[in-house]
PDB file of C-alpha atoms in Angstrom:
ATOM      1  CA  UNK A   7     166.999  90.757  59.696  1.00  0.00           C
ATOM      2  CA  UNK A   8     163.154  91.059  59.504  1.00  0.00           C
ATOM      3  CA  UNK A   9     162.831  92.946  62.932  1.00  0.00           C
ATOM      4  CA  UNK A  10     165.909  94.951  62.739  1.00  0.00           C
ATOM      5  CA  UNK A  11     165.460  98.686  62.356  1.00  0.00           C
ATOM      6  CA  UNK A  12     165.607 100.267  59.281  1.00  0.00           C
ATOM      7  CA  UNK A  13     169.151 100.662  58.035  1.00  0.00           C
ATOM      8  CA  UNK A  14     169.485 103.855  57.461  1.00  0.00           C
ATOM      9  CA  UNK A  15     167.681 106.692  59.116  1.00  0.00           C
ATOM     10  CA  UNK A  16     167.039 108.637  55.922  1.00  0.00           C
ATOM     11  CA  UNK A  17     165.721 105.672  54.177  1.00  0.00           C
ATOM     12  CA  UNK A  18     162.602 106.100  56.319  1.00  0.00           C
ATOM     13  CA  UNK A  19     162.319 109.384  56.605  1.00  0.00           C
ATOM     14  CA  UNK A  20     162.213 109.817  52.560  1.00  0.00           C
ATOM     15  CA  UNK A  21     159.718 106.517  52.383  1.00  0.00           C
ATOM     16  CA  UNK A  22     157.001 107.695  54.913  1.00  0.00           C
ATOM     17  CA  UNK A  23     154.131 108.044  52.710  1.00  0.00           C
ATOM     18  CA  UNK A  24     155.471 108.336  49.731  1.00  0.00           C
ATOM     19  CA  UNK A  25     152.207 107.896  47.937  1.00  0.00           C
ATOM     20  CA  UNK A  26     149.833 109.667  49.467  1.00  0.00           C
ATOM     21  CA  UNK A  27     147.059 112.053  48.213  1.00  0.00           C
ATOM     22  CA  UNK A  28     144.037 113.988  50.434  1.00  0.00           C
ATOM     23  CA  UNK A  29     142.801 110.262  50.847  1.00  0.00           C
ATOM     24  CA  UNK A  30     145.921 109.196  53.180  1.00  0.00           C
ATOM     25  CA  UNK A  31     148.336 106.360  51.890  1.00  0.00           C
ATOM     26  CA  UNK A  32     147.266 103.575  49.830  1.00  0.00           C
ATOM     27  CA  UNK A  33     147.045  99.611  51.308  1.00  0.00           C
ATOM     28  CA  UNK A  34     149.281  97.649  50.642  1.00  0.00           C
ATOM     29  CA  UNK A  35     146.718  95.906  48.354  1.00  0.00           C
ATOM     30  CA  UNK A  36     146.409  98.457  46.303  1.00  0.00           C
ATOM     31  CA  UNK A  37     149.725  98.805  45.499  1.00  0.00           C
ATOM     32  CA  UNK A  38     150.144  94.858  44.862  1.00  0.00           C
ATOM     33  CA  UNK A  39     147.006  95.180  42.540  1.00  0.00           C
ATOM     34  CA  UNK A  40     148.422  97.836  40.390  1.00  0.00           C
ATOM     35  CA  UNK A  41     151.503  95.958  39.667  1.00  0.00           C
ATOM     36  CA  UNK A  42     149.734  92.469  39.017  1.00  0.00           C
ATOM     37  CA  UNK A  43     147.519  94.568  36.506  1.00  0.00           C
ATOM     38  CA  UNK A  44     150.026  96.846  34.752  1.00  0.00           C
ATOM     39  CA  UNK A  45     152.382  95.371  32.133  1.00  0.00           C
ATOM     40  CA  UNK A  46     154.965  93.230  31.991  1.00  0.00           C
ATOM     41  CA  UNK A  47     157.839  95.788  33.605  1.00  0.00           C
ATOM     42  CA  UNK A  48     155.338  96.567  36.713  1.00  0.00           C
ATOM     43  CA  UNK A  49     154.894  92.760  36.962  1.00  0.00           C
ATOM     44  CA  UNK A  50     157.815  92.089  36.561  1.00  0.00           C
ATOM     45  CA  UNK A  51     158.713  94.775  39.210  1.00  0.00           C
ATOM     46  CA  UNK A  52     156.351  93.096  41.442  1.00  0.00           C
ATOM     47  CA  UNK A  53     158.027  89.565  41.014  1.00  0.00           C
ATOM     48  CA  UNK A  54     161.695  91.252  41.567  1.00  0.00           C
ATOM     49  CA  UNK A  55     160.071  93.087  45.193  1.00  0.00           C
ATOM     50  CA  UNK A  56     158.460  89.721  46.119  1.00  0.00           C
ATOM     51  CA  UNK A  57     161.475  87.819  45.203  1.00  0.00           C
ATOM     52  CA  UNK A  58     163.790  90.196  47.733  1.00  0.00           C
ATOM     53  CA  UNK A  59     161.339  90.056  50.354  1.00  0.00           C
ATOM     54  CA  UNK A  60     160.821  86.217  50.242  1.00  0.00           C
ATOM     55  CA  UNK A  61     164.730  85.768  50.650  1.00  0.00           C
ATOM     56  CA  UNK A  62     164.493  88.661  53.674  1.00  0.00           C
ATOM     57  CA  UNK A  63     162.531  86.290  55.439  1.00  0.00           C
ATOM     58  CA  UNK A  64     163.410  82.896  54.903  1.00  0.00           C
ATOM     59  CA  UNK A  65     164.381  82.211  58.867  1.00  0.00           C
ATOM     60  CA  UNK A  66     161.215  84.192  59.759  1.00  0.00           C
ATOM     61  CA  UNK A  67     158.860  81.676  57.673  1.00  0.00           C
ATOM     62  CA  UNK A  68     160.381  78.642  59.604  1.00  0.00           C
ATOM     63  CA  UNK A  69     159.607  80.391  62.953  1.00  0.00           C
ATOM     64  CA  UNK A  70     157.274  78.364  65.300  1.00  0.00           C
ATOM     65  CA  UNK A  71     153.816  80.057  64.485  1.00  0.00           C
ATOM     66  CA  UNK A  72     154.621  80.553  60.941  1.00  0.00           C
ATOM     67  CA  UNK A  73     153.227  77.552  59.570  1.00  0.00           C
ATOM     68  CA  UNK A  74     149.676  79.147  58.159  1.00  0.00           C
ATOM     69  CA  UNK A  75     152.285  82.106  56.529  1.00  0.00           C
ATOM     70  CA  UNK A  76     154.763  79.989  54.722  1.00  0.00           C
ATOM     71  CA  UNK A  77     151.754  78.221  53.375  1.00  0.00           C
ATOM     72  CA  UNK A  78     149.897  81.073  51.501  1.00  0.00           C
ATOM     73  CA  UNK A  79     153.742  83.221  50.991  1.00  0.00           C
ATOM     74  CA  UNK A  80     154.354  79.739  48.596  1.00  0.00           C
ATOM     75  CA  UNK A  81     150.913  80.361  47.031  1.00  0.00           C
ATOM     76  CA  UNK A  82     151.408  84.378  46.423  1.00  0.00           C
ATOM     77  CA  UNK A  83     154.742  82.756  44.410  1.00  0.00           C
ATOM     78  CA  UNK A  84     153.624  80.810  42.167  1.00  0.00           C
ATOM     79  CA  UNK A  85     151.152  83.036  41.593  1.00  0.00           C
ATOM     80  CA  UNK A  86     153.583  85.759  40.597  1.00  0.00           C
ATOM     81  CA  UNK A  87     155.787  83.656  38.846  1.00  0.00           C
ATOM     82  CA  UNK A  88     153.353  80.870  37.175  1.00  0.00           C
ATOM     83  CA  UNK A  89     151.368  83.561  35.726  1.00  0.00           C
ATOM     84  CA  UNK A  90     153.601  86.375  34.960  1.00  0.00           C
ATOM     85  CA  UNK A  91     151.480  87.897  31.987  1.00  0.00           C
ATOM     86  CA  UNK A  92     148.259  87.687  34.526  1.00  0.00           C
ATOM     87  CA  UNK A  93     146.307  85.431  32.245  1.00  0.00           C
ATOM     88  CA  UNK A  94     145.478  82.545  33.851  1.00  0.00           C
ATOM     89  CA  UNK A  95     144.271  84.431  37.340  1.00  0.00           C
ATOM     90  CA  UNK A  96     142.326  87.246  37.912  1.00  0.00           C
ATOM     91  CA  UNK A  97     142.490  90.215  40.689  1.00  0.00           C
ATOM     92  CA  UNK A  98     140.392  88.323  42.802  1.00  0.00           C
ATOM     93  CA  UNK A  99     142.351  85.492  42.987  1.00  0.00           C
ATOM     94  CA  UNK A 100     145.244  87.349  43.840  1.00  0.00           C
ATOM     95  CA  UNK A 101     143.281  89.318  46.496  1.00  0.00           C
ATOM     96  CA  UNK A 102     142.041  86.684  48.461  1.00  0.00           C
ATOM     97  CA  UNK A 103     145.543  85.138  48.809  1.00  0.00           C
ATOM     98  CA  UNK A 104     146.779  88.224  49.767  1.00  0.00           C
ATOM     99  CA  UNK A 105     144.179  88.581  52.482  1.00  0.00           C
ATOM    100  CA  UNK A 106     144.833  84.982  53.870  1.00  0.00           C
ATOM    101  CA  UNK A 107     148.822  86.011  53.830  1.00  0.00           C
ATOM    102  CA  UNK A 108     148.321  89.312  56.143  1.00  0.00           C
ATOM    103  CA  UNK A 109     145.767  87.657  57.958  1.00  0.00           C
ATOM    104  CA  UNK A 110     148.250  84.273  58.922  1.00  0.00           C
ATOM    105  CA  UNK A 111     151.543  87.461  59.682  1.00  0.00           C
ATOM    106  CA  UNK A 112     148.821  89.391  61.571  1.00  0.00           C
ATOM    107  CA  UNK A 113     148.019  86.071  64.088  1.00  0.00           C
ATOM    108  CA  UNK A 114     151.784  84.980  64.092  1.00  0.00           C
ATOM    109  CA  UNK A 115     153.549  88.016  64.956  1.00  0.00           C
ATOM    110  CA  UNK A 116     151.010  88.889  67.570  1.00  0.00           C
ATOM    111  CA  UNK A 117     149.099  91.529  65.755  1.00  0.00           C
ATOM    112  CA  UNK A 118     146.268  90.182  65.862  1.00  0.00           C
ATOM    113  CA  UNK A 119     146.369  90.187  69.515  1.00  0.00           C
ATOM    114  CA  UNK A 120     147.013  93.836  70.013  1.00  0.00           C
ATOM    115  CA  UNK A 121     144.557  94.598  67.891  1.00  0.00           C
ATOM    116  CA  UNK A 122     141.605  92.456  67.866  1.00  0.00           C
ATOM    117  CA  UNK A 123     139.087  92.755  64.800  1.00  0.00           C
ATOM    118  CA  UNK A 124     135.982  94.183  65.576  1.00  0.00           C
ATOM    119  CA  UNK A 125     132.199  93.520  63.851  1.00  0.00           C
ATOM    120  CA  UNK A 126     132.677  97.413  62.139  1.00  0.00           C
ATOM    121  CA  UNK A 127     135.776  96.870  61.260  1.00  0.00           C
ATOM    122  CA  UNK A 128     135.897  92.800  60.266  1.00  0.00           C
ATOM    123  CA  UNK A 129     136.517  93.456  56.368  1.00  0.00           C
ATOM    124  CA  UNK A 130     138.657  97.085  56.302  1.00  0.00           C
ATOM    125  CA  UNK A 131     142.283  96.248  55.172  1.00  0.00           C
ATOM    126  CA  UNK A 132     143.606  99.162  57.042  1.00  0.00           C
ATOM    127  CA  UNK A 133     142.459  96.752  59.859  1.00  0.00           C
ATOM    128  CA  UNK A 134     144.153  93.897  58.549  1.00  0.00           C
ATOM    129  CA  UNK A 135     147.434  95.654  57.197  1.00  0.00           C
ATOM    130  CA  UNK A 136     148.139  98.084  59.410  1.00  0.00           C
ATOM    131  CA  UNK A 137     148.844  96.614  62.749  1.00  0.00           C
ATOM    132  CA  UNK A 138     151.473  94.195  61.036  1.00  0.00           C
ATOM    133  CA  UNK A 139     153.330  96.906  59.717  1.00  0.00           C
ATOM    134  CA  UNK A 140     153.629  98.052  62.639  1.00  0.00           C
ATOM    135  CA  UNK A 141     154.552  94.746  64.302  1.00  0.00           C
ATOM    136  CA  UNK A 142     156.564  93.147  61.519  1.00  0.00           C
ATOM    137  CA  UNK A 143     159.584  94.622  60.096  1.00  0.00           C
ATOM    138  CA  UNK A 144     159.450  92.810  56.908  1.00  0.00           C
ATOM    139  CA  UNK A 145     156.337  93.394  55.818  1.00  0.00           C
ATOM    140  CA  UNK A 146     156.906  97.598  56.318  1.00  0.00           C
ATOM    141  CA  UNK A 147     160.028  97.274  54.261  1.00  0.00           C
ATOM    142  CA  UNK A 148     157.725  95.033  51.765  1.00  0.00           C
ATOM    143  CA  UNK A 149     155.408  97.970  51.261  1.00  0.00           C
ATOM    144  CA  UNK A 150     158.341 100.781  51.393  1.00  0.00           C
ATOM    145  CA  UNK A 151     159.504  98.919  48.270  1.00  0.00           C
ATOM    146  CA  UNK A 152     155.904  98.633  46.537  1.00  0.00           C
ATOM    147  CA  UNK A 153     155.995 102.245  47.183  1.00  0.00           C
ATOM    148  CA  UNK A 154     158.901 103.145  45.953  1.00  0.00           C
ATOM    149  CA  UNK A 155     158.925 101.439  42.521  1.00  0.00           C
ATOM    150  CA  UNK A 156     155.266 102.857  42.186  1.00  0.00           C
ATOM    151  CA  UNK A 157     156.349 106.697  42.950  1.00  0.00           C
ATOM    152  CA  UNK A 158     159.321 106.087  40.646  1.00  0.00           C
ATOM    153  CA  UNK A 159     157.467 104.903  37.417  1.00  0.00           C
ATOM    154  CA  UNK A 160     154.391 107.514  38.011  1.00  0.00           C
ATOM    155  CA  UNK A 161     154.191 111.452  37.873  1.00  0.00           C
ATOM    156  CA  UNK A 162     151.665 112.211  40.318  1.00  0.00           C
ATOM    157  CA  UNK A 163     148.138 112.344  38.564  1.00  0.00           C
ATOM    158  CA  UNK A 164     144.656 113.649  40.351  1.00  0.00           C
ATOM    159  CA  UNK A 165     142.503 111.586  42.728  1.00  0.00           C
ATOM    160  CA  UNK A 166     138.761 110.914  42.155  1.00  0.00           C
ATOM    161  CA  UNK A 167     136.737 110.240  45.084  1.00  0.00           C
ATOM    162  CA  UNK A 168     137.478 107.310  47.215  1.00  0.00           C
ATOM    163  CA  UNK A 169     135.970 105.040  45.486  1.00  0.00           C
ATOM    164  CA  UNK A 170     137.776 101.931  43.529  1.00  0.00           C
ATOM    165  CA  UNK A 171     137.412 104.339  40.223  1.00  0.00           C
ATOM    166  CA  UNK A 172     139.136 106.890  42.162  1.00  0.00           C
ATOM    167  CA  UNK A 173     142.927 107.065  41.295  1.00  0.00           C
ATOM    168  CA  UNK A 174     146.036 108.856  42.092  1.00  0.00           C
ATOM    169  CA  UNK A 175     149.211 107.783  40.039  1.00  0.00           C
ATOM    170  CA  UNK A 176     146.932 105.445  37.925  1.00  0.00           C
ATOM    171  CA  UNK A 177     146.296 103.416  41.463  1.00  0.00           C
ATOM    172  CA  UNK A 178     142.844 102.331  41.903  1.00  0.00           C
ATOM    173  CA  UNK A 179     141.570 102.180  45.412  1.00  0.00           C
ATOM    174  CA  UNK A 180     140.085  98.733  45.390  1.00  0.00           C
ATOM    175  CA  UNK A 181     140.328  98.035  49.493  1.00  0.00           C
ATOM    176  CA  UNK A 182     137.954 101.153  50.078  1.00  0.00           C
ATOM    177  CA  UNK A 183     135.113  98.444  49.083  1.00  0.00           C
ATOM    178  CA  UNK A 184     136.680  95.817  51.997  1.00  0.00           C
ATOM    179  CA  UNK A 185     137.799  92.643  52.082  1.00  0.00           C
ATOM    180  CA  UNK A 186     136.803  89.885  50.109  1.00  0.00           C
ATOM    181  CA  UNK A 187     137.403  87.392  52.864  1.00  0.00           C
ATOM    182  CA  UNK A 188     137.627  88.861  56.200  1.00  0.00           C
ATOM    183  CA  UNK A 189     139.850  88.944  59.790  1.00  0.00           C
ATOM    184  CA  UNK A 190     140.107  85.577  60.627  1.00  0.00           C
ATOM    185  CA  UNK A 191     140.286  83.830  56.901  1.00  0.00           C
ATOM    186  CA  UNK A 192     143.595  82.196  58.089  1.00  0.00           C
ATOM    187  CA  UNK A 193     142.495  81.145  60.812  1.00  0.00           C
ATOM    188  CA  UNK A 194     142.936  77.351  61.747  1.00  0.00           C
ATOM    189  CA  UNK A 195     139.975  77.494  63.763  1.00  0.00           C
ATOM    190  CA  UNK A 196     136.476  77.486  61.309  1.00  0.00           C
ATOM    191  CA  UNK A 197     134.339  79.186  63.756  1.00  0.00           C
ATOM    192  CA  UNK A 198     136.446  82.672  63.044  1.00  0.00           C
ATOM    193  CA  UNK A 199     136.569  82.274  59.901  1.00  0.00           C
ATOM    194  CA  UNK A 200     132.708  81.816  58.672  1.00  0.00           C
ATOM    195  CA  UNK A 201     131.950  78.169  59.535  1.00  0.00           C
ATOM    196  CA  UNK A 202     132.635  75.050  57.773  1.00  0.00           C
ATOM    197  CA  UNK A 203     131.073  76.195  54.717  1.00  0.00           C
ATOM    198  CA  UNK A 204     133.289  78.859  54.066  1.00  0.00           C
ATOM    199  CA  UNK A 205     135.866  76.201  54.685  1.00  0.00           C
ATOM    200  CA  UNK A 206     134.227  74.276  52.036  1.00  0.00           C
ATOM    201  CA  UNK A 207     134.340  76.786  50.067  1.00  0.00           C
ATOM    202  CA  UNK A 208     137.963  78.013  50.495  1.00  0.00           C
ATOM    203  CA  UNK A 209     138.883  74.058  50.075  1.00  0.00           C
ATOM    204  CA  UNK A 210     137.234  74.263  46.045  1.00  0.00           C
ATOM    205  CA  UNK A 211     138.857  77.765  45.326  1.00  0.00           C
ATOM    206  CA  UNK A 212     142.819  76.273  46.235  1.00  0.00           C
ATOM    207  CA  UNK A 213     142.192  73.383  44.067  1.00  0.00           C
ATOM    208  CA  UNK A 214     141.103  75.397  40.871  1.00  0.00           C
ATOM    209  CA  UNK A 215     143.613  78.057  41.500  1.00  0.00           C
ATOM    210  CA  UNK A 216     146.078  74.814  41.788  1.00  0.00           C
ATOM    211  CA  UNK A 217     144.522  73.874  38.336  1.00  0.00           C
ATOM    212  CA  UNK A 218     144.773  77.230  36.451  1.00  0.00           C
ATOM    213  CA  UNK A 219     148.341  77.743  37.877  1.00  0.00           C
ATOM    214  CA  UNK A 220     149.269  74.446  36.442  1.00  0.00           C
ATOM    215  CA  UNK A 221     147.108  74.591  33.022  1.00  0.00           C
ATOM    216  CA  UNK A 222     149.837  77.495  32.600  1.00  0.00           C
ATOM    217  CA  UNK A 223     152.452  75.996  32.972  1.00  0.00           C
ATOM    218  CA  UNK A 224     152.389  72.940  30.966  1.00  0.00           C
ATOM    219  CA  UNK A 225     151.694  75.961  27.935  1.00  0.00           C
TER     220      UNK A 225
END
């Protein structure tokens, strides 16, 4: 289940960093990125990972708390299905989706309350991702996998400085330049999450994702 151990020792001892360069480890961002922007076999590697870890954690998405998570998991799917040749939606998009998904796991599985975001650290996605990997089962094996497909279809190539030019593997570091949104983007409350007119603004960016999504699939 989604907070049961791994199930076999060696299967975490062989994943632990698997890509990793004198940087550290990538987020998981990154990793999600490359595979939206490769070609069809990385996207469609991407849409196979999501696929397993959305059926992982069916029970977990219906868990009291959850509500704000199964809302932007069904977004991150049709994003990754609706759009599989990444035409219709750009990295952005798929960014700030991403950042509202970590953000919801980080407040439901209590992340968020072990490690509370700080001014200096409000828009670093180490700050967002890490403490749920450490909380939530799942979402480590959801980034083991990223990982491991990566590592497998890559030789190991030389990093640049940390910079979102910089590469290792072909992976560009786009979290070193922060978070689009923020800590807090999920959040029900608008006070944590910039006010009502980030809310406002939020509101206009669902509806004409909603509409690109669906101009794509009436092609």
């Amino acid at each position: 289940t989604a907070n049961e151990p791994w199930s076999t020792p060696s299967r975490a001892l062989a994943m632990s960093r698997a890509l990793e360069d004198d940087h550290g480890s990538f987020a998981v961002i990154d990793l999600v990125a490359h595979l939206y922007r490769g070609g069809a076999e990385d996207r469609g590697a991407l849409a196979k990972i999501w696929s397993r870890y959305s059926d992982a954690t069916v029970s977990e998405r219906k868990t009291k708390g959850f509500e704000m998570v199964r809302m932007h998991h069904a977004t991150l799917t049709r994003m990754f299905r609706d759009d599989p040749d990444g035409d219709y939606l750009d990295i952005e998009d798929v960014r700030m989706t991403w950042e509202e998904f970590v953000d919801a796991l980080r407040d439901a599985t209590g992340a968020s309350a072990d490690e509370p975001a700080s001014p200096e650290n409000a828009k670093s996605y180490d700050a967002l991702e890490r403490p749920v990997m450490q909380r939530n089962q799942s979402f480590s094996n959801l980034a083991k996998d990223l990982e491991e497909v990566i590592a497998a279809a890559r030789s190991p190539g030389t990093s640049a400085d940390n910079t979102p030019e910089g590469s290792t593997r072909g992976i560009q570091r786009i979290s070193s330049s922060g978070m689009l949104l923020g800590i807090g983007c999920s959040s029900r409350e608008p006070s944590l999450r910039g006010g009502n007119a980030f809310h406002a603004g939020m509101a206009v960016r669902s509806e004409d994702l909603k509409s690109r999504l669906e101009k794509n699939a009436t092609q």
